[in-house]
Tab-separated table of C-alpha atoms and ligand atoms in Angstrom:
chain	number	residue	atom	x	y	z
A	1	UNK	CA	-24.333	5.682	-42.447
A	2	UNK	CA	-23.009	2.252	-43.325
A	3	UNK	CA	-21.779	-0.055	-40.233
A	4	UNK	CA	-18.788	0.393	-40.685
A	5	UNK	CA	-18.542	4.520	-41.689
A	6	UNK	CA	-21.007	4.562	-38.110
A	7	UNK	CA	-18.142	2.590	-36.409
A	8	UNK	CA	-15.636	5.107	-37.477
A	9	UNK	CA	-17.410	7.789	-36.516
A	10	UNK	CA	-18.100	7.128	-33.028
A	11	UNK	CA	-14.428	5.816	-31.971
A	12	UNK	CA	-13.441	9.113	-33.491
A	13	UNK	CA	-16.068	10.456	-31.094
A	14	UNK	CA	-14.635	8.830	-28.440
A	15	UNK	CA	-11.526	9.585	-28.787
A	16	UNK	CA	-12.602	13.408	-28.945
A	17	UNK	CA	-14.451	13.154	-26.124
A	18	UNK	CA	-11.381	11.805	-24.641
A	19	UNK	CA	-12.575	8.623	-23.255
A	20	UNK	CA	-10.375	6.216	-22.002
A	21	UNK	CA	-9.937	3.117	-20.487
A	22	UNK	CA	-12.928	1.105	-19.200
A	23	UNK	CA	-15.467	3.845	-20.809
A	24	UNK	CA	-13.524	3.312	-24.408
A	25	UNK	CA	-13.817	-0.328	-24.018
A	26	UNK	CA	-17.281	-0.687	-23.056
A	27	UNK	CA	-18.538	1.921	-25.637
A	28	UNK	CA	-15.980	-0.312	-28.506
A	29	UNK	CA	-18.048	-3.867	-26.806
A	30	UNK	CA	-21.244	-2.183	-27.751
A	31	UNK	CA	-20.555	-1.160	-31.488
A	32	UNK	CA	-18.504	-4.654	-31.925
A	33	UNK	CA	-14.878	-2.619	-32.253
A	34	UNK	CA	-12.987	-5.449	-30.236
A	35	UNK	CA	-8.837	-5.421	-30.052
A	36	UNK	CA	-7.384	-8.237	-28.774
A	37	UNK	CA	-4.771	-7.154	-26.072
A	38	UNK	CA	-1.571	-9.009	-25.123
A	39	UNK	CA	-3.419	-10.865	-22.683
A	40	UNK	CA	-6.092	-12.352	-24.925
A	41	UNK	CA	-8.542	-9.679	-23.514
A	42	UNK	CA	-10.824	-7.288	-25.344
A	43	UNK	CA	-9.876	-4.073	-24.539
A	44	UNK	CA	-6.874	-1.076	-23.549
A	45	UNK	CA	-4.501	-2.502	-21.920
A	46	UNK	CA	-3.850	-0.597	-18.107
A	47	UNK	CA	-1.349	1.768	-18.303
A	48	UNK	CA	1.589	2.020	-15.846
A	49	UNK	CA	0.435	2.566	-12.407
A	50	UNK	CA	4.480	3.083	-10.492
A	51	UNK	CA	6.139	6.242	-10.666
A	52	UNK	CA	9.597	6.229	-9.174
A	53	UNK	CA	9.178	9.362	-7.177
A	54	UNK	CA	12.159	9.868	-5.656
A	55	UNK	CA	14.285	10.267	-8.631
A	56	UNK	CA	12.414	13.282	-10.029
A	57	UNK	CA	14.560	16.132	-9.430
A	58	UNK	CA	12.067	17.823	-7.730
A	59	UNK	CA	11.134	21.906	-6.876
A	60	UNK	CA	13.789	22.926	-4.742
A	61	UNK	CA	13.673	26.941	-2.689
A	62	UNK	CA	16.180	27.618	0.212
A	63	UNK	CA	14.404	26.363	2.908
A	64	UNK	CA	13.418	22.467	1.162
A	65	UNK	CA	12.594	20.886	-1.825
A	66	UNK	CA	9.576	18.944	-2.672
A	67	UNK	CA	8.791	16.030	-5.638
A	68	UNK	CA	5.031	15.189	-6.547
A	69	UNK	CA	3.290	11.892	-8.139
A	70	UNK	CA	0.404	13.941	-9.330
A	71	UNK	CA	-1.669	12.821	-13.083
A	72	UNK	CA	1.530	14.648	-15.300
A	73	UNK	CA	3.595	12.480	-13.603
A	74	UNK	CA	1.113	9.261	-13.036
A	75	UNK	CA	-1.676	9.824	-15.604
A	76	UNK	CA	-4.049	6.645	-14.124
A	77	UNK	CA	-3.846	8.834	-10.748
A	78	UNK	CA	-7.140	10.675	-11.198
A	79	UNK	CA	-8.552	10.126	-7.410
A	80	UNK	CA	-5.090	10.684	-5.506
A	81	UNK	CA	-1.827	12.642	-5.389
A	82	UNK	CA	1.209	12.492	-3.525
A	83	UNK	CA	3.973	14.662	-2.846
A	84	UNK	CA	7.716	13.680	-0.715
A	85	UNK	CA	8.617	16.851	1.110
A	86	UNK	CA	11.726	17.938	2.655
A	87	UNK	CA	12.328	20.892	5.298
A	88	UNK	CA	15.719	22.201	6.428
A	89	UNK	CA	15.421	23.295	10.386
A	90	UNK	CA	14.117	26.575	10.368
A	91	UNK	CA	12.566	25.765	6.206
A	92	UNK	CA	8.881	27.028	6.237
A	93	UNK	CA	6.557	25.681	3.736
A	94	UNK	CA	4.806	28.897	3.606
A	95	UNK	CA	1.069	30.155	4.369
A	96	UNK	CA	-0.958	28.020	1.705
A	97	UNK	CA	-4.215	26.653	0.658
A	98	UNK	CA	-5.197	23.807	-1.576
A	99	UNK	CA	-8.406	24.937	-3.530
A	100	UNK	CA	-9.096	21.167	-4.792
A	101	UNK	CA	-8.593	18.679	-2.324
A	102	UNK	CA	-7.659	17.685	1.123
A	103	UNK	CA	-4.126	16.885	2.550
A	104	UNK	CA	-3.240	13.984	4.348
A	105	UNK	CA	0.714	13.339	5.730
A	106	UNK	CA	2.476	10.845	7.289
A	107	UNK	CA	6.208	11.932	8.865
A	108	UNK	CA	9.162	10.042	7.935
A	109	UNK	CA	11.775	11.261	9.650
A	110	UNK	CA	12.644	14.641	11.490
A	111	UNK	CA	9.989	16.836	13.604
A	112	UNK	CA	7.794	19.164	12.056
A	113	UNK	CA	5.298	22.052	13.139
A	114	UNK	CA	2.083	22.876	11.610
A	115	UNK	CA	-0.148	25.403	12.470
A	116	UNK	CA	-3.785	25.187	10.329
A	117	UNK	CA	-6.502	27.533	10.216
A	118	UNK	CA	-10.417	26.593	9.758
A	119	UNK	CA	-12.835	29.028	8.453
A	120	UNK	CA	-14.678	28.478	11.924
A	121	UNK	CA	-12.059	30.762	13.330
A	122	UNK	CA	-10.378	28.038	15.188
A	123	UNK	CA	-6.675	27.291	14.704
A	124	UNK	CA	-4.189	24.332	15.730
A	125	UNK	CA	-0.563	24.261	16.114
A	126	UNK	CA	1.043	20.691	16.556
A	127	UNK	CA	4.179	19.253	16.550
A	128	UNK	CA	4.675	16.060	14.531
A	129	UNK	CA	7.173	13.552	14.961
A	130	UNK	CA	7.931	10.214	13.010
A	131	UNK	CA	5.074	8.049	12.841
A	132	UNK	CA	2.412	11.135	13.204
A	133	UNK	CA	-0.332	11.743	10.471
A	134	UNK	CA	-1.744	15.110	9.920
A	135	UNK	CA	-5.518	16.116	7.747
A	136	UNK	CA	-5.761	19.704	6.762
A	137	UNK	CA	-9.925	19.752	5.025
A	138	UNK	CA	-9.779	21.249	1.573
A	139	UNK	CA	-9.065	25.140	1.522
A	140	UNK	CA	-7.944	25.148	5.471
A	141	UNK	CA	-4.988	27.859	5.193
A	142	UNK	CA	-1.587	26.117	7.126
A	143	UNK	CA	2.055	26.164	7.140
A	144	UNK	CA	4.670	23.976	8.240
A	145	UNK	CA	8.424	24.447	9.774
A	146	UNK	CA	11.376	21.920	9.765
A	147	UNK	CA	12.278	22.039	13.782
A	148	UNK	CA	15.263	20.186	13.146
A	149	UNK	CA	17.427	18.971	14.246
A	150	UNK	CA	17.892	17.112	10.958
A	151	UNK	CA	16.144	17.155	7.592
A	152	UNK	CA	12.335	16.213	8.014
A	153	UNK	CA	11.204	14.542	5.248
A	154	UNK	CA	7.273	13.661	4.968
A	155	UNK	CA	4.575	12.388	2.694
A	156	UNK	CA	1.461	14.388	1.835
A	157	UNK	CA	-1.111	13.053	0.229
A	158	UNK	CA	-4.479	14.957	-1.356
A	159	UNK	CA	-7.321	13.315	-2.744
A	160	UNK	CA	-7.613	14.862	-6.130
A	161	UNK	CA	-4.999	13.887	-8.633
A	162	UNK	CA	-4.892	17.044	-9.778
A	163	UNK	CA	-4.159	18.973	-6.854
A	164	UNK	CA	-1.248	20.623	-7.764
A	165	UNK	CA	-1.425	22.532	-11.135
A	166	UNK	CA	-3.551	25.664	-10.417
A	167	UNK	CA	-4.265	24.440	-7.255
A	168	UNK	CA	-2.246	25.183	-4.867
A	169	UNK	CA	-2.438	28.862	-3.257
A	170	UNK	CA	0.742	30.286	-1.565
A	171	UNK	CA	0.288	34.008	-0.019
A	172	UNK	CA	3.662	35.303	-1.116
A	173	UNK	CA	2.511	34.514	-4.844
A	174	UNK	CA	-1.222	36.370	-3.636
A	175	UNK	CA	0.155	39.190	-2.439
A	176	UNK	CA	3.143	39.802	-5.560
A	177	UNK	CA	-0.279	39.394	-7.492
A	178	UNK	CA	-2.135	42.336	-5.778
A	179	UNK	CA	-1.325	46.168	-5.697
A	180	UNK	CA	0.244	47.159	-2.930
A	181	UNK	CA	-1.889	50.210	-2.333
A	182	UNK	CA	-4.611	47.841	-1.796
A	183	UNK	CA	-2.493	45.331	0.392
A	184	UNK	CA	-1.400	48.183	2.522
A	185	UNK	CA	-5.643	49.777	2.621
A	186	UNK	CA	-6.400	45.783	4.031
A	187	UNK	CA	-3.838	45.998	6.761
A	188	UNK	CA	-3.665	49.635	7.694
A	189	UNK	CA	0.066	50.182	6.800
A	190	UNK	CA	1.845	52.045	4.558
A	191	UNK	CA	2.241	51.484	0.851
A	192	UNK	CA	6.094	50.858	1.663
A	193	UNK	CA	5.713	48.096	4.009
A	194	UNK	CA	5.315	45.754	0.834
A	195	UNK	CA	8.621	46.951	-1.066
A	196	UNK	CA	10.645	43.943	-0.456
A	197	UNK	CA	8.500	41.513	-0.352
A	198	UNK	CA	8.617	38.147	-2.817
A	199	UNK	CA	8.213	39.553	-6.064
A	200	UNK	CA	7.193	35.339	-7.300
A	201	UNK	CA	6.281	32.394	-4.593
A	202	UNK	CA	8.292	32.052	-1.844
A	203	UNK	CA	7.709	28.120	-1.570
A	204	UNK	CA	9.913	27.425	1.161
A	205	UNK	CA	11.268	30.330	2.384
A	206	UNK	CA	14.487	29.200	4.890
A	207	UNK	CA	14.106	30.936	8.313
A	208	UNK	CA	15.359	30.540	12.013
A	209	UNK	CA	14.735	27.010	14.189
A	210	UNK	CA	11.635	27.849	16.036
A	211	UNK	CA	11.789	27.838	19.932
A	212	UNK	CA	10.478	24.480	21.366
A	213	UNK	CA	7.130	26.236	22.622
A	214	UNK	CA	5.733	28.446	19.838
A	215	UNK	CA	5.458	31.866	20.343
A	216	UNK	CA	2.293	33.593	20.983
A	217	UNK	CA	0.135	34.429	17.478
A	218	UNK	CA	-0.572	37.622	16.367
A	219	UNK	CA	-3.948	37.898	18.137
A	220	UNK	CA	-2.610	36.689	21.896
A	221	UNK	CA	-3.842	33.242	21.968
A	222	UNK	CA	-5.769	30.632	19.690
A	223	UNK	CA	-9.361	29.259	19.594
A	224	UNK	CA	-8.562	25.412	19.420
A	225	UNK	CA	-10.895	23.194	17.103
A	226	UNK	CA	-12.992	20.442	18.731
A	227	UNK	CA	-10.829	17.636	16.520
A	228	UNK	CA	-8.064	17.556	16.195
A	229	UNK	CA	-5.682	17.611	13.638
A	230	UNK	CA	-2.974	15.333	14.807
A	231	UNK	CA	-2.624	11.636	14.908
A	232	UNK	CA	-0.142	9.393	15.642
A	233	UNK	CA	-0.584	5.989	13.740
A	234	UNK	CA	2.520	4.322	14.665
A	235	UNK	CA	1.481	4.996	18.269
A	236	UNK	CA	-1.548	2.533	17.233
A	237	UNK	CA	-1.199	-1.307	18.193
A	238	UNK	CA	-1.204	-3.084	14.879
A	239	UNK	CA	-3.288	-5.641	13.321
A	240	UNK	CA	-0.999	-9.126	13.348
A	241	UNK	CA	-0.864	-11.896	10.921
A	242	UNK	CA	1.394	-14.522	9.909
A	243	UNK	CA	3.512	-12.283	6.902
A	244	UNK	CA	2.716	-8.714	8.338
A	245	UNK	CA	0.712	-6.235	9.941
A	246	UNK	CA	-1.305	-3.267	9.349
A	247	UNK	CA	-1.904	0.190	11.242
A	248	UNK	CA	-5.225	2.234	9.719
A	249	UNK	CA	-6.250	5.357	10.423
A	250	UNK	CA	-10.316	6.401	9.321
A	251	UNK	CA	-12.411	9.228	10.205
A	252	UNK	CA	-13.657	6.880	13.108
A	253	UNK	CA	-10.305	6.708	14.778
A	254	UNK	CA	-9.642	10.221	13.830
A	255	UNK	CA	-12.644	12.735	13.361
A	256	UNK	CA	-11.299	15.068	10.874
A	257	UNK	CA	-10.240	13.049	8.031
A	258	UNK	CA	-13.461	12.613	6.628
A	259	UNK	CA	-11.328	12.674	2.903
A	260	UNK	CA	-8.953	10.379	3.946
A	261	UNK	CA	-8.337	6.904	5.069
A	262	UNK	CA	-4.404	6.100	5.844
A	263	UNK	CA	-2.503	2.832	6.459
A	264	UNK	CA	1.079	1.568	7.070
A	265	UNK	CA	0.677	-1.934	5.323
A	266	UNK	CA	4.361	-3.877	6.485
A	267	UNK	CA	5.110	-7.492	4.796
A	268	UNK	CA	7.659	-9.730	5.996
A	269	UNK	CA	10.037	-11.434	3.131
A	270	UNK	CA	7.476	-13.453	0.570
A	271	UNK	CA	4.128	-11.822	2.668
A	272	UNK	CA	1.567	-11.247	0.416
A	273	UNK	CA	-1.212	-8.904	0.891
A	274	UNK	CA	-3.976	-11.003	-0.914
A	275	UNK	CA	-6.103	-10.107	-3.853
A	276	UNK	CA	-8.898	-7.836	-2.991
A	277	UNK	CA	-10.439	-4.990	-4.100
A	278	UNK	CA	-11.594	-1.128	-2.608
A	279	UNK	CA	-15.839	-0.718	-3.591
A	280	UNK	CA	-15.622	2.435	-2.733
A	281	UNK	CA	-12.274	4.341	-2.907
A	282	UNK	CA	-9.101	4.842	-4.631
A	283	UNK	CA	-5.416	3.492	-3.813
A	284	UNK	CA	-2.243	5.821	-3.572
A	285	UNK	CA	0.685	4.380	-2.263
A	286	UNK	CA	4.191	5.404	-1.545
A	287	UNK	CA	6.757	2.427	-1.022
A	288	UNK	CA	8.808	3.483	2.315
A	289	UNK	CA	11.540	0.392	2.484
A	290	UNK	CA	11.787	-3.321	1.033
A	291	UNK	CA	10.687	-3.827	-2.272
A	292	UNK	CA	7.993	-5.732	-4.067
A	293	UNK	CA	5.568	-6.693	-6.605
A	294	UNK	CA	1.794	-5.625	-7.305
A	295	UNK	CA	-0.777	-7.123	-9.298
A	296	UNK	CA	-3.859	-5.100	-10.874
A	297	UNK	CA	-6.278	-6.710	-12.584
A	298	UNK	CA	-8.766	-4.677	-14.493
A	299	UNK	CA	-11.640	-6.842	-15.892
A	300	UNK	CA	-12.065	-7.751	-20.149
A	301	UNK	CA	-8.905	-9.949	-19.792
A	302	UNK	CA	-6.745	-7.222	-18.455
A	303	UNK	CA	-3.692	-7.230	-16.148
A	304	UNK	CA	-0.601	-5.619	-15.445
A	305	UNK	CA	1.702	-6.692	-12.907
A	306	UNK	CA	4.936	-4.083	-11.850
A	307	UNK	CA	8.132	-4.203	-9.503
A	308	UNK	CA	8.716	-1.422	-6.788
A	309	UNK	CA	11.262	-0.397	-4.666
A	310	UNK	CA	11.440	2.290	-2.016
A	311	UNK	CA	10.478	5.888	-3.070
A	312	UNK	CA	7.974	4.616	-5.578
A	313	UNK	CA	4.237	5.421	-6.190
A	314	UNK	CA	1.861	3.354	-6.948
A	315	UNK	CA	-1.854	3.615	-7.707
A	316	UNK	CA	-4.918	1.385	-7.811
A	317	UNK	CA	-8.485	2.606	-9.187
A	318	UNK	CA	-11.475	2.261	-7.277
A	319	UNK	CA	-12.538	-1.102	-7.980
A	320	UNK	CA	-9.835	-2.343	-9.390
A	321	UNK	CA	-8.404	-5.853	-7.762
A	322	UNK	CA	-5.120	-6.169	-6.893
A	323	UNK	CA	-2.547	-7.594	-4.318
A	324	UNK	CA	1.138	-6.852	-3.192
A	325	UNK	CA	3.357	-9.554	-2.797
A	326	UNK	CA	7.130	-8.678	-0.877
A	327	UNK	CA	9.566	-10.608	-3.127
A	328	UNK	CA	12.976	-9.011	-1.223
A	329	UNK	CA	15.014	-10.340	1.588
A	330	UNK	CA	13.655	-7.712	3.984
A	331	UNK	CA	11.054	-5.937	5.491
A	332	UNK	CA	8.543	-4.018	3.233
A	333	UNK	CA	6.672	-1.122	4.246
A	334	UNK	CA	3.931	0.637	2.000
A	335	UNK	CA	2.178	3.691	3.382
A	336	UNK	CA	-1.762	3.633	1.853
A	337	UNK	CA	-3.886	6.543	1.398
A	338	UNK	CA	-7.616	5.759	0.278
A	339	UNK	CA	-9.889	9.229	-1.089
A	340	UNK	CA	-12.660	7.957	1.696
A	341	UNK	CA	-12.570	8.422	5.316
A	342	UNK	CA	-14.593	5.094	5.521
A	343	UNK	CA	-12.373	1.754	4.629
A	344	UNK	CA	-14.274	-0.540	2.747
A	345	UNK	CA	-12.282	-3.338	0.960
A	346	UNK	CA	-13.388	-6.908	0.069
A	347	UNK	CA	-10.763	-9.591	0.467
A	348	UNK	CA	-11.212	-12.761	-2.031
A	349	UNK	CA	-10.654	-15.448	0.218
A	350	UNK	CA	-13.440	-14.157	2.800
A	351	UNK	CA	-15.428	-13.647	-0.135
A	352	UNK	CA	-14.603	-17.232	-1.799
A	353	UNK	CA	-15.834	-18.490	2.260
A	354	UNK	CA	-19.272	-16.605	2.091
A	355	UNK	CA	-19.923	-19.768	-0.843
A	356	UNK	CA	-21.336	-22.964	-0.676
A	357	UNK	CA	-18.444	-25.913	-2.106
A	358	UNK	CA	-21.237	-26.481	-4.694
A	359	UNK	CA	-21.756	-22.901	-6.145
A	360	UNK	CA	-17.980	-22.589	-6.237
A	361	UNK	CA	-17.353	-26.645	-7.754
A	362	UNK	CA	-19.609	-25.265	-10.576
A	363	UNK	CA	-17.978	-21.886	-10.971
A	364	UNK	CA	-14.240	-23.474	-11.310
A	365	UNK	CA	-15.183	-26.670	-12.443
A	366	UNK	CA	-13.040	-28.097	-9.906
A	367	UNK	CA	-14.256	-31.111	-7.393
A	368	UNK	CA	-16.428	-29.525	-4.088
A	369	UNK	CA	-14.272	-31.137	-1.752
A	370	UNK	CA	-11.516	-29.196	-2.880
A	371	UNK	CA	-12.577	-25.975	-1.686
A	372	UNK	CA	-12.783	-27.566	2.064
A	373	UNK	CA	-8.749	-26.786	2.177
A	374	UNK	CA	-9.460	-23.000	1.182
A	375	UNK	CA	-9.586	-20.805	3.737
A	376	UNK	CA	-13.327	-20.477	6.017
A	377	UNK	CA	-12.922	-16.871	6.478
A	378	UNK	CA	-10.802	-14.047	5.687
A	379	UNK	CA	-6.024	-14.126	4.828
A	380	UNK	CA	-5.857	-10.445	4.585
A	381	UNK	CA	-2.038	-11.330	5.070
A	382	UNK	CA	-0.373	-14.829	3.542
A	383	UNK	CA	2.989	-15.663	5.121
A	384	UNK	CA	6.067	-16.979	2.644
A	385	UNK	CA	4.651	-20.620	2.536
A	386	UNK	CA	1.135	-20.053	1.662
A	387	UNK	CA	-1.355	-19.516	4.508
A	388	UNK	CA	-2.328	-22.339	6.891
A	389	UNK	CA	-5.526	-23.980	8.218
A	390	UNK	CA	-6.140	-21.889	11.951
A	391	UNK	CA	-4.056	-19.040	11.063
A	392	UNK	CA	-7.150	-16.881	8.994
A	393	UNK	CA	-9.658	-16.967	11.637
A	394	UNK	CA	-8.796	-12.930	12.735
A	395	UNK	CA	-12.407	-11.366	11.656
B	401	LIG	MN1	-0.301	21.972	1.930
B	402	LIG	MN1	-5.610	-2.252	-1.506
């Protein structure tokens, strides 16, 4: 094969192979195939990574309606989904299962109930109010109820961005799937019991406001788990700087989320959360209030930077560095969900710090004494005017 027929050949066999992205551009580096991107760089540009969430129409039932970010929606979303969920009072997101990943929620507004069941035997029934996080593990059965009164509306979020299409297991659907001749052999009743039942999902069903203490189960009382599955994050003191504050929630603080790492990120007017970068997890975000900017940069000369308002998602590979800067007149307020119970993130100006003036003089080929007005150690947070001298020194 001549260079260039072999050149042909294997970006054909790329793009067969689907490979995208940073794969694509490292295969078209080593076989010399280099496109110069709009930003003088040497490679795909990065797709969008916003999805304006709340104006899908969304999968509405009787009881609720629910819209999803997952990768149809957000294709750069590989590691993370999200869904915005709404329950009437007395609106049961029915008996489910996710087969491919964990789910992680934060409550917005309104009270909810969820009862989850682990294949231990054990089973938990909470009630969650504004502020309050739940984990269900990967293939827990559970089911939640609007307690009203009011509209709840939460986010969920599951750590495979592909949790949705084929993966989500309802019982109604299960059991309009199976012959009811063996449904009524498994429970012992008669053939007839099944008649009316949904003949398709159920989804959220719309029944009556459950009574403030839950009635006893089935089997007369519950074996409760040793963690728990509840935990309320706004409850948490937050982390201050100058511009903002943070609440974070990992497996340390709360046992069961082994999947998941949550935070409530809030920037005042012009705070900037400052560039950094996740080693070893992957960004979904849903923008509560305020609105905003967010850089990504994505090495080979690439960058993208996009607005967002509330009811927006946003995403940010693993690796990838990034920042969010608050460019509105009020308060913003991101809620974070990492694919990693353990929050690892490396913030630029603690990582600028760890340098001798000299190294970094040579790297910028700017003047060493110059650096002694950066920061010692880490911003995490920059207020409007630009961080100042004695204000970084928080860890
Ligand atoms: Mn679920
Ligand atoms: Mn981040």
């Amino acid at each position: 094969m001549s260079d260039f027929s072999r050149r042909n050949f294997l970006s054909a066999a790329a793009l067969a192979a689907g490979v995208v992205g940073a794969d694509a551009a490292a295969q078209a580096d080593d076989y010399g195939e280099k496109e110069k991107n709009e930003h003088g760089g040497e490679s795909e540009p990065i797709p969008t990574f916003r999805y304006p969430m709340e104006t899908e129409k969304g999968r509405h039932t009787e009881g609720g309606f629910s819209r999803e970010a997952t990768v149809k929606q957000l294709p750069i979303s590989e590691g993370l989904a999200g869904v915005s969920m709404r329950l009437k009072p007395g609106g049961i997101r029915e008996l489910h299962w996710h087969a491919k990943a964990a789910e992680w929620a934060f409550v917005l507004k309104g009270r909810v109930r969820a009862t989850v069941f682990s294949p231990d035997g054990t089973s938990e029934t909470n009630d969650f109010d504004p502020g309050d996080v739940w984990y269900f593990p990967r293939g827990h059965g559970h089911a939640l109820q609007g307690m009203g009164p009011g509209e709840a509306h939460f986010i969920l979020i599951f750590d495979d961005g592909h949790f949705s299409e084929f993966g989500t297991f309802g019982v109604s659907d299960w059991f309009a799937q199976t012959p009811p001749e063996v449904l009524a052999k498994n429970f012992g009743v008669p053939k007839s019991t099944f008649a009316n039942y949904p003949k398709i999902e159920a989804f959220i069903p719309q029944g009556a406001v459950p009574p403030a203490k839950q009635n006893a189960p089935l089997m007369g009382h519950l074996r409760t788990p040793v963690d728990t599955h509840k935990y309320p994050l706004m409850s948490q003191e937050p982390r201050k700087f100058n511009g903002g504050q943070e609440r974070k929630v990992t497996a340390k603080e709360f046992p069961v989320s082994v999947g998941i790492t949550g935070v409530i990120l809030e920037l005042e007017p012009g705070g900037l959360r400052e560039l950094h970068w996740h080693p070893n997890a992957d960004e979904w975000q849903y923008w509560i209030e305020g609105s905003g900017r967010m850089g990504l940069f994505g090495s080979h000369g690439r960058s993208r930077i996009e607005e967002f308002g509330a009811g927006d998602a946003g995403y940010v590979p693993r690796g990838f560095g990034h920042w969010v800067e608050n460019t509105g007149d009020t308060p913003l307020k991101v809620l974070i969900g990492f694919n990693s119970g353990v929050y690892e993130a490396i913030d630029v100006s603690a990582w600028l710090a760890s340098n001798p003036t000299d190294l970094l003089a040579a790297n910028f080929g700017a003047p060493a004494a110059s650096f002694e007005e950066f920061p010692h150690r880490r911003v995490f947070i920059a207020p409007k005017d630009g961080v100042s001298k004695g204000e970084y020194s928080k860890d």
